[in-house]
């Protein structure tokens, strides 16, 4: 079995982290496969939603430290290890405007938690546990945690997690806004795919434009955001899907969307 399994079904691409014996800790080769799979899903018109999950009751325990045991690197080599390898997933996701959902069962630790934060939504199983555990091994978050976590749960809550490395369970994660839904472990994937299927049935051009508008809005003032959204609106209203959505709404029937 591959360390990362990529499949597409009914408009939903699934990236399965598949190293259960190592709690899906990732190697450098696995990171490149991960980034390539995300890029493939972005370019595939048959993919409308992306789900990221882990095998064997874990999401991801971060970088597989055992794979680097004993290696000596200069500061420049250490920086390039991150920027040219581990950061590829984060930077690739910057270009993905399709919905990305993390299905988190079991632990999501360190860079593994950061990988979940990089997704648009996080659904957790009851047994999910989250930790920015870098501090416990004398490190700083290396995959965006200091940028991502405050934007998700607020600055003070993020600092508490970053400074202590303590685990947060599923219910607490829901309370602080770290995850969007919690389900029993046995029901998690059904819930994720049911939600993904709802998104896959929506007009895909509009779905992608909404994601871009939300991201752009986080970086711009209201006047700029309104100017950008007027351009998005002009494009969206010219599509076949927009006309089909309006007709389906009037006829009280499901729409059939083609992405055009």
PDB file of C-alpha atoms in Angstrom:
ATOM      1  CA  UNK A   1       0.000   0.000   0.000  1.00  0.00           C
ATOM      2  CA  UNK A   2       1.202   3.540  -0.762  1.00  0.00           C
ATOM      3  CA  UNK A   3       1.973   5.881   2.123  1.00  0.00           C
ATOM      4  CA  UNK A   4      -0.669   8.213   0.690  1.00  0.00           C
ATOM      5  CA  UNK A   5      -3.650   6.865  -1.208  1.00  0.00           C
ATOM      6  CA  UNK A   6      -5.496   9.174  -3.624  1.00  0.00           C
ATOM      7  CA  UNK A   7      -8.939   8.264  -4.952  1.00  0.00           C
ATOM      8  CA  UNK A   8     -11.850  10.090  -6.590  1.00  0.00           C
ATOM      9  CA  UNK A   9     -15.487   9.075  -6.364  1.00  0.00           C
ATOM     10  CA  UNK A  10     -18.684  11.006  -7.063  1.00  0.00           C
ATOM     11  CA  UNK A  11     -16.840  14.307  -7.343  1.00  0.00           C
ATOM     12  CA  UNK A  12     -15.017  13.844  -4.019  1.00  0.00           C
ATOM     13  CA  UNK A  13     -11.253  13.299  -3.904  1.00  0.00           C
ATOM     14  CA  UNK A  14      -9.910  11.519  -0.820  1.00  0.00           C
ATOM     15  CA  UNK A  15      -6.317  11.787   0.372  1.00  0.00           C
ATOM     16  CA  UNK A  16      -5.755   8.947   2.827  1.00  0.00           C
ATOM     17  CA  UNK A  17      -2.596   9.220   4.925  1.00  0.00           C
ATOM     18  CA  UNK A  18      -1.616   5.595   5.101  1.00  0.00           C
ATOM     19  CA  UNK A  19       1.168   4.904   7.590  1.00  0.00           C
ATOM     20  CA  UNK A  20      -0.938   3.652  10.508  1.00  0.00           C
ATOM     21  CA  UNK A  21       2.004   1.938  12.212  1.00  0.00           C
ATOM     22  CA  UNK A  22       3.583   5.405  12.595  1.00  0.00           C
ATOM     23  CA  UNK A  23       0.256   7.153  13.311  1.00  0.00           C
ATOM     24  CA  UNK A  24       0.496   8.525   9.770  1.00  0.00           C
ATOM     25  CA  UNK A  25       3.627  10.542  10.492  1.00  0.00           C
ATOM     26  CA  UNK A  26       4.880  11.803   7.155  1.00  0.00           C
ATOM     27  CA  UNK A  27       8.181  11.420   5.375  1.00  0.00           C
ATOM     28  CA  UNK A  28       9.594  13.897   2.854  1.00  0.00           C
ATOM     29  CA  UNK A  29       8.555  11.656  -0.058  1.00  0.00           C
ATOM     30  CA  UNK A  30       5.045  11.481   1.385  1.00  0.00           C
ATOM     31  CA  UNK A  31       4.833  15.288   1.594  1.00  0.00           C
ATOM     32  CA  UNK A  32       5.656  15.613  -2.092  1.00  0.00           C
ATOM     33  CA  UNK A  33       3.032  12.979  -2.967  1.00  0.00           C
ATOM     34  CA  UNK A  34       0.539  14.886  -0.788  1.00  0.00           C
ATOM     35  CA  UNK A  35       1.213  18.205  -2.521  1.00  0.00           C
ATOM     36  CA  UNK A  36       1.073  16.581  -5.967  1.00  0.00           C
ATOM     37  CA  UNK A  37      -2.285  14.955  -5.129  1.00  0.00           C
ATOM     38  CA  UNK A  38      -3.715  18.304  -4.030  1.00  0.00           C
ATOM     39  CA  UNK A  39      -2.529  19.927  -7.246  1.00  0.00           C
ATOM     40  CA  UNK A  40      -4.077  17.093  -9.267  1.00  0.00           C
ATOM     41  CA  UNK A  41      -7.401  17.494  -7.448  1.00  0.00           C
ATOM     42  CA  UNK A  42      -7.346  21.240  -8.104  1.00  0.00           C
ATOM     43  CA  UNK A  43      -6.820  20.740 -11.849  1.00  0.00           C
ATOM     44  CA  UNK A  44      -9.291  17.857 -12.246  1.00  0.00           C
ATOM     45  CA  UNK A  45     -12.708  19.213 -13.323  1.00  0.00           C
ATOM     46  CA  UNK A  46     -14.273  16.013 -11.998  1.00  0.00           C
ATOM     47  CA  UNK A  47     -13.215  16.871  -8.428  1.00  0.00           C
ATOM     48  CA  UNK A  48     -15.433  19.299  -6.540  1.00  0.00           C
ATOM     49  CA  UNK A  49     -14.493  18.583  -2.908  1.00  0.00           C
ATOM     50  CA  UNK A  50     -11.326  17.236  -1.256  1.00  0.00           C
ATOM     51  CA  UNK A  51     -11.287  15.136   1.934  1.00  0.00           C
ATOM     52  CA  UNK A  52      -8.080  14.540   3.908  1.00  0.00           C
ATOM     53  CA  UNK A  53      -8.056  11.761   6.496  1.00  0.00           C
ATOM     54  CA  UNK A  54      -5.813   9.165   8.086  1.00  0.00           C
ATOM     55  CA  UNK A  55      -5.778   5.378   8.304  1.00  0.00           C
ATOM     56  CA  UNK A  56      -5.833   3.223  11.409  1.00  0.00           C
ATOM     57  CA  UNK A  57      -7.580   5.535  13.862  1.00  0.00           C
ATOM     58  CA  UNK A  58      -5.100   8.428  13.630  1.00  0.00           C
ATOM     59  CA  UNK A  59      -5.035  11.603  11.579  1.00  0.00           C
ATOM     60  CA  UNK A  60      -1.353  12.554  11.541  1.00  0.00           C
ATOM     61  CA  UNK A  61       1.383  12.716  14.179  1.00  0.00           C
ATOM     62  CA  UNK A  62       3.469  15.171  12.180  1.00  0.00           C
ATOM     63  CA  UNK A  63       6.933  14.674  10.737  1.00  0.00           C
ATOM     64  CA  UNK A  64       8.346  11.195  11.258  1.00  0.00           C
ATOM     65  CA  UNK A  65      11.264  12.179  13.486  1.00  0.00           C
ATOM     66  CA  UNK A  66      12.681   8.656  13.280  1.00  0.00           C
ATOM     67  CA  UNK A  67      13.299   9.210   9.578  1.00  0.00           C
ATOM     68  CA  UNK A  68      15.694  12.061  10.419  1.00  0.00           C
ATOM     69  CA  UNK A  69      17.347  10.606  13.504  1.00  0.00           C
ATOM     70  CA  UNK A  70      21.067  11.248  13.551  1.00  0.00           C
ATOM     71  CA  UNK A  71      21.059  13.661  10.606  1.00  0.00           C
ATOM     72  CA  UNK A  72      23.191  16.776  11.032  1.00  0.00           C
ATOM     73  CA  UNK A  73      22.096  19.860   9.112  1.00  0.00           C
ATOM     74  CA  UNK A  74      23.336  23.408   8.925  1.00  0.00           C
ATOM     75  CA  UNK A  75      20.847  26.190   9.709  1.00  0.00           C
ATOM     76  CA  UNK A  76      20.446  26.787   5.962  1.00  0.00           C
ATOM     77  CA  UNK A  77      19.824  23.080   5.319  1.00  0.00           C
ATOM     78  CA  UNK A  78      17.276  23.041   8.173  1.00  0.00           C
ATOM     79  CA  UNK A  79      15.431  26.009   6.653  1.00  0.00           C
ATOM     80  CA  UNK A  80      15.433  24.470   3.177  1.00  0.00           C
ATOM     81  CA  UNK A  81      14.167  21.162   4.565  1.00  0.00           C
ATOM     82  CA  UNK A  82      11.010  23.030   5.523  1.00  0.00           C
ATOM     83  CA  UNK A  83      10.674  25.532   2.693  1.00  0.00           C
ATOM     84  CA  UNK A  84      11.417  23.099  -0.145  1.00  0.00           C
ATOM     85  CA  UNK A  85       9.666  20.072   1.312  1.00  0.00           C
ATOM     86  CA  UNK A  86       7.300  20.260   4.288  1.00  0.00           C
ATOM     87  CA  UNK A  87       5.853  23.637   3.281  1.00  0.00           C
ATOM     88  CA  UNK A  88       4.848  22.343  -0.152  1.00  0.00           C
ATOM     89  CA  UNK A  89       1.479  21.173   1.178  1.00  0.00           C
ATOM     90  CA  UNK A  90       0.688  24.554   2.758  1.00  0.00           C
ATOM     91  CA  UNK A  91       1.761  26.486  -0.320  1.00  0.00           C
ATOM     92  CA  UNK A  92      -0.112  24.168  -2.676  1.00  0.00           C
ATOM     93  CA  UNK A  93      -3.276  24.595  -0.611  1.00  0.00           C
ATOM     94  CA  UNK A  94      -2.945  28.357  -1.107  1.00  0.00           C
ATOM     95  CA  UNK A  95      -3.771  27.661  -4.768  1.00  0.00           C
ATOM     96  CA  UNK A  96      -6.640  25.244  -4.074  1.00  0.00           C
ATOM     97  CA  UNK A  97     -10.001  27.010  -4.293  1.00  0.00           C
ATOM     98  CA  UNK A  98     -12.107  23.868  -3.914  1.00  0.00           C
ATOM     99  CA  UNK A  99     -13.462  22.944  -0.458  1.00  0.00           C
ATOM    100  CA  UNK A 100     -10.999  20.918   1.619  1.00  0.00           C
ATOM    101  CA  UNK A 101     -12.308  19.001   4.644  1.00  0.00           C
ATOM    102  CA  UNK A 102     -10.154  17.291   7.280  1.00  0.00           C
ATOM    103  CA  UNK A 103     -11.692  14.187   8.823  1.00  0.00           C
ATOM    104  CA  UNK A 104      -9.795  13.809  12.103  1.00  0.00           C
ATOM    105  CA  UNK A 105      -9.940  10.550  14.004  1.00  0.00           C
ATOM    106  CA  UNK A 106      -7.454  10.053  16.824  1.00  0.00           C
ATOM    107  CA  UNK A 107      -4.384  12.242  17.291  1.00  0.00           C
ATOM    108  CA  UNK A 108      -3.426  15.253  15.174  1.00  0.00           C
ATOM    109  CA  UNK A 109      -0.106  16.409  16.567  1.00  0.00           C
ATOM    110  CA  UNK A 110       2.435  19.077  15.653  1.00  0.00           C
ATOM    111  CA  UNK A 111       2.673  19.432  11.901  1.00  0.00           C
ATOM    112  CA  UNK A 112      -0.195  16.955  11.707  1.00  0.00           C
ATOM    113  CA  UNK A 113      -2.415  19.402  13.560  1.00  0.00           C
ATOM    114  CA  UNK A 114      -1.166  22.185  11.290  1.00  0.00           C
ATOM    115  CA  UNK A 115      -2.142  20.094   8.252  1.00  0.00           C
ATOM    116  CA  UNK A 116      -5.678  19.880   9.662  1.00  0.00           C
ATOM    117  CA  UNK A 117      -5.714  23.642  10.266  1.00  0.00           C
ATOM    118  CA  UNK A 118      -4.769  24.208   6.627  1.00  0.00           C
ATOM    119  CA  UNK A 119      -8.071  22.628   5.573  1.00  0.00           C
ATOM    120  CA  UNK A 120     -11.210  24.751   5.261  1.00  0.00           C
ATOM    121  CA  UNK A 121     -13.290  22.639   7.647  1.00  0.00           C
ATOM    122  CA  UNK A 122     -12.457  20.067  10.323  1.00  0.00           C
ATOM    123  CA  UNK A 123     -14.805  17.265  11.328  1.00  0.00           C
ATOM    124  CA  UNK A 124     -13.657  15.270  14.348  1.00  0.00           C
ATOM    125  CA  UNK A 125     -14.398  11.843  15.711  1.00  0.00           C
ATOM    126  CA  UNK A 126     -15.150  11.615  19.412  1.00  0.00           C
ATOM    127  CA  UNK A 127     -11.675  10.161  19.969  1.00  0.00           C
ATOM    128  CA  UNK A 128      -9.831  12.971  18.169  1.00  0.00           C
ATOM    129  CA  UNK A 129      -7.091  14.783  20.086  1.00  0.00           C
ATOM    130  CA  UNK A 130      -5.177  17.879  19.009  1.00  0.00           C
ATOM    131  CA  UNK A 131      -1.796  19.106  20.183  1.00  0.00           C
ATOM    132  CA  UNK A 132       0.761  21.645  18.970  1.00  0.00           C
ATOM    133  CA  UNK A 133       3.388  19.490  20.619  1.00  0.00           C
ATOM    134  CA  UNK A 134       6.516  21.219  19.296  1.00  0.00           C
ATOM    135  CA  UNK A 135       7.342  22.844  22.643  1.00  0.00           C
ATOM    136  CA  UNK A 136       7.668  19.417  24.251  1.00  0.00           C
ATOM    137  CA  UNK A 137      10.661  18.658  22.049  1.00  0.00           C
ATOM    138  CA  UNK A 138      12.089  22.174  22.236  1.00  0.00           C
ATOM    139  CA  UNK A 139      10.920  23.351  18.818  1.00  0.00           C
ATOM    140  CA  UNK A 140       8.742  26.072  17.319  1.00  0.00           C
ATOM    141  CA  UNK A 141       5.789  25.171  15.063  1.00  0.00           C
ATOM    142  CA  UNK A 142       7.326  24.527  11.668  1.00  0.00           C
ATOM    143  CA  UNK A 143       4.307  24.237   9.395  1.00  0.00           C
ATOM    144  CA  UNK A 144       2.262  27.362   9.966  1.00  0.00           C
ATOM    145  CA  UNK A 145       0.823  26.738  13.419  1.00  0.00           C
ATOM    146  CA  UNK A 146       1.714  30.200  14.758  1.00  0.00           C
ATOM    147  CA  UNK A 147      -0.143  31.779  11.824  1.00  0.00           C
ATOM    148  CA  UNK A 148      -3.031  29.341  11.481  1.00  0.00           C
ATOM    149  CA  UNK A 149      -4.050  28.639  15.077  1.00  0.00           C
ATOM    150  CA  UNK A 150      -4.655  32.252  16.261  1.00  0.00           C
ATOM    151  CA  UNK A 151      -6.828  32.832  13.190  1.00  0.00           C
ATOM    152  CA  UNK A 152      -8.887  29.775  14.121  1.00  0.00           C
ATOM    153  CA  UNK A 153      -9.292  29.966  17.912  1.00  0.00           C
ATOM    154  CA  UNK A 154      -8.050  33.454  18.852  1.00  0.00           C
ATOM    155  CA  UNK A 155      -4.684  34.630  20.109  1.00  0.00           C
ATOM    156  CA  UNK A 156      -4.851  33.764  23.810  1.00  0.00           C
ATOM    157  CA  UNK A 157      -6.258  30.266  23.284  1.00  0.00           C
ATOM    158  CA  UNK A 158      -3.691  29.643  20.568  1.00  0.00           C
ATOM    159  CA  UNK A 159      -0.836  30.749  22.824  1.00  0.00           C
ATOM    160  CA  UNK A 160      -2.015  28.425  25.578  1.00  0.00           C
ATOM    161  CA  UNK A 161      -1.948  25.482  23.174  1.00  0.00           C
ATOM    162  CA  UNK A 162       1.363  26.521  21.607  1.00  0.00           C
ATOM    163  CA  UNK A 163       3.123  27.201  24.914  1.00  0.00           C
ATOM    164  CA  UNK A 164       1.983  24.031  26.709  1.00  0.00           C
ATOM    165  CA  UNK A 165       1.612  21.462  23.947  1.00  0.00           C
ATOM    166  CA  UNK A 166      -1.368  20.098  25.919  1.00  0.00           C
ATOM    167  CA  UNK A 167      -3.880  17.879  24.154  1.00  0.00           C
ATOM    168  CA  UNK A 168      -7.373  19.185  23.429  1.00  0.00           C
ATOM    169  CA  UNK A 169     -10.144  16.618  23.044  1.00  0.00           C
ATOM    170  CA  UNK A 170     -12.921  16.691  20.482  1.00  0.00           C
ATOM    171  CA  UNK A 171     -15.576  18.356  22.639  1.00  0.00           C
ATOM    172  CA  UNK A 172     -13.209  21.087  23.800  1.00  0.00           C
ATOM    173  CA  UNK A 173     -12.018  21.551  20.218  1.00  0.00           C
ATOM    174  CA  UNK A 174     -15.620  22.143  19.179  1.00  0.00           C
ATOM    175  CA  UNK A 175     -16.161  24.623  22.022  1.00  0.00           C
ATOM    176  CA  UNK A 176     -13.156  26.769  21.078  1.00  0.00           C
ATOM    177  CA  UNK A 177     -13.863  26.620  17.341  1.00  0.00           C
ATOM    178  CA  UNK A 178     -10.955  24.378  16.421  1.00  0.00           C
ATOM    179  CA  UNK A 179     -13.346  21.917  14.741  1.00  0.00           C
ATOM    180  CA  UNK A 180     -16.711  22.416  13.075  1.00  0.00           C
ATOM    181  CA  UNK A 181     -18.486  19.178  13.951  1.00  0.00           C
ATOM    182  CA  UNK A 182     -17.958  16.187  16.263  1.00  0.00           C
ATOM    183  CA  UNK A 183     -19.323  12.723  15.542  1.00  0.00           C
ATOM    184  CA  UNK A 184     -18.983   9.303  17.033  1.00  0.00           C
ATOM    185  CA  UNK A 185     -15.853   7.685  15.628  1.00  0.00           C
ATOM    186  CA  UNK A 186     -17.838   5.034  13.771  1.00  0.00           C
ATOM    187  CA  UNK A 187     -19.985   7.725  12.111  1.00  0.00           C
ATOM    188  CA  UNK A 188     -17.274  10.237  11.237  1.00  0.00           C
ATOM    189  CA  UNK A 189     -16.567   9.331   7.630  1.00  0.00           C
ATOM    190  CA  UNK A 190     -20.252   8.948   6.768  1.00  0.00           C
ATOM    191  CA  UNK A 191     -20.861  12.448   8.136  1.00  0.00           C
ATOM    192  CA  UNK A 192     -17.896  13.892   6.246  1.00  0.00           C
ATOM    193  CA  UNK A 193     -18.887  12.324   2.938  1.00  0.00           C
ATOM    194  CA  UNK A 194     -22.518  13.335   3.394  1.00  0.00           C
ATOM    195  CA  UNK A 195     -21.465  16.948   3.873  1.00  0.00           C
ATOM    196  CA  UNK A 196     -18.965  16.753   1.013  1.00  0.00           C
ATOM    197  CA  UNK A 197     -21.710  15.377  -1.232  1.00  0.00           C
ATOM    198  CA  UNK A 198     -23.884  18.409  -0.403  1.00  0.00           C
ATOM    199  CA  UNK A 199     -21.081  20.732  -1.494  1.00  0.00           C
ATOM    200  CA  UNK A 200     -20.403  18.649  -4.610  1.00  0.00           C
ATOM    201  CA  UNK A 201     -24.030  19.193  -5.670  1.00  0.00           C
ATOM    202  CA  UNK A 202     -23.689  22.994  -5.526  1.00  0.00           C
ATOM    203  CA  UNK A 203     -22.571  25.109  -8.525  1.00  0.00           C
ATOM    204  CA  UNK A 204     -18.799  24.506  -8.473  1.00  0.00           C
ATOM    205  CA  UNK A 205     -17.778  27.842 -10.030  1.00  0.00           C
ATOM    206  CA  UNK A 206     -19.687  29.738  -7.346  1.00  0.00           C
ATOM    207  CA  UNK A 207     -18.331  27.488  -4.580  1.00  0.00           C
ATOM    208  CA  UNK A 208     -14.774  28.222  -5.673  1.00  0.00           C
ATOM    209  CA  UNK A 209     -15.423  31.946  -6.063  1.00  0.00           C
ATOM    210  CA  UNK A 210     -16.839  32.111  -2.537  1.00  0.00           C
ATOM    211  CA  UNK A 211     -13.697  30.493  -1.125  1.00  0.00           C
ATOM    212  CA  UNK A 212     -11.476  32.923  -3.006  1.00  0.00           C
ATOM    213  CA  UNK A 213     -13.592  35.869  -1.843  1.00  0.00           C
ATOM    214  CA  UNK A 214     -13.372  34.789   1.800  1.00  0.00           C
ATOM    215  CA  UNK A 215      -9.601  34.427   1.583  1.00  0.00           C
ATOM    216  CA  UNK A 216      -9.209  37.723  -0.254  1.00  0.00           C
ATOM    217  CA  UNK A 217     -11.453  39.445   2.269  1.00  0.00           C
ATOM    218  CA  UNK A 218      -9.180  38.386   5.113  1.00  0.00           C
ATOM    219  CA  UNK A 219      -6.357  40.349   3.502  1.00  0.00           C
ATOM    220  CA  UNK A 220      -8.164  43.476   2.285  1.00  0.00           C
ATOM    221  CA  UNK A 221     -10.374  46.308   3.492  1.00  0.00           C
ATOM    222  CA  UNK A 222     -14.119  46.355   2.814  1.00  0.00           C
ATOM    223  CA  UNK A 223     -13.877  48.690  -0.181  1.00  0.00           C
ATOM    224  CA  UNK A 224     -11.367  46.400  -1.906  1.00  0.00           C
ATOM    225  CA  UNK A 225     -13.418  43.310  -1.005  1.00  0.00           C
ATOM    226  CA  UNK A 226     -16.549  44.827  -2.512  1.00  0.00           C
ATOM    227  CA  UNK A 227     -14.683  45.728  -5.675  1.00  0.00           C
ATOM    228  CA  UNK A 228     -13.368  42.171  -5.973  1.00  0.00           C
ATOM    229  CA  UNK A 229     -16.767  40.591  -5.319  1.00  0.00           C
ATOM    230  CA  UNK A 230     -18.361  42.718  -8.028  1.00  0.00           C
ATOM    231  CA  UNK A 231     -15.924  41.154 -10.499  1.00  0.00           C
ATOM    232  CA  UNK A 232     -16.695  37.679  -9.167  1.00  0.00           C
ATOM    233  CA  UNK A 233     -20.418  38.377  -9.481  1.00  0.00           C
ATOM    234  CA  UNK A 234     -20.066  39.547 -13.088  1.00  0.00           C
ATOM    235  CA  UNK A 235     -18.328  36.303 -14.019  1.00  0.00           C
ATOM    236  CA  UNK A 236     -20.653  34.025 -12.021  1.00  0.00           C
ATOM    237  CA  UNK A 237     -23.854  35.461 -13.498  1.00  0.00           C
ATOM    238  CA  UNK A 238     -22.538  34.744 -16.992  1.00  0.00           C
ATOM    239  CA  UNK A 239     -22.234  30.986 -16.368  1.00  0.00           C
ATOM    240  CA  UNK A 240     -24.604  28.238 -17.428  1.00  0.00           C
ATOM    241  CA  UNK A 241     -24.615  27.001 -13.819  1.00  0.00           C
ATOM    242  CA  UNK A 242     -25.915  30.322 -12.546  1.00  0.00           C
ATOM    243  CA  UNK A 243     -28.823  30.233 -14.986  1.00  0.00           C
ATOM    244  CA  UNK A 244     -29.501  26.589 -14.100  1.00  0.00           C
ATOM    245  CA  UNK A 245     -29.456  27.360 -10.363  1.00  0.00           C
ATOM    246  CA  UNK A 246     -31.989  30.166 -10.796  1.00  0.00           C
ATOM    247  CA  UNK A 247     -34.246  27.971 -12.953  1.00  0.00           C
ATOM    248  CA  UNK A 248     -34.013  25.076 -10.495  1.00  0.00           C
ATOM    249  CA  UNK A 249     -34.901  27.403  -7.612  1.00  0.00           C
ATOM    250  CA  UNK A 250     -37.963  28.654  -9.451  1.00  0.00           C
ATOM    251  CA  UNK A 251     -39.007  25.130 -10.472  1.00  0.00           C
ATOM    252  CA  UNK A 252     -38.368  23.783  -6.942  1.00  0.00           C
ATOM    253  CA  UNK A 253     -36.107  21.000  -8.229  1.00  0.00           C
ATOM    254  CA  UNK A 254     -32.460  20.037  -7.715  1.00  0.00           C
ATOM    255  CA  UNK A 255     -30.054  21.791 -10.034  1.00  0.00           C
ATOM    256  CA  UNK A 256     -27.735  19.930 -12.392  1.00  0.00           C
ATOM    257  CA  UNK A 257     -24.409  21.712 -12.597  1.00  0.00           C
ATOM    258  CA  UNK A 258     -21.557  21.243 -15.025  1.00  0.00           C
ATOM    259  CA  UNK A 259     -18.979  23.767 -13.886  1.00  0.00           C
ATOM    260  CA  UNK A 260     -19.562  26.031 -16.887  1.00  0.00           C
TER     261      UNK A 260
END
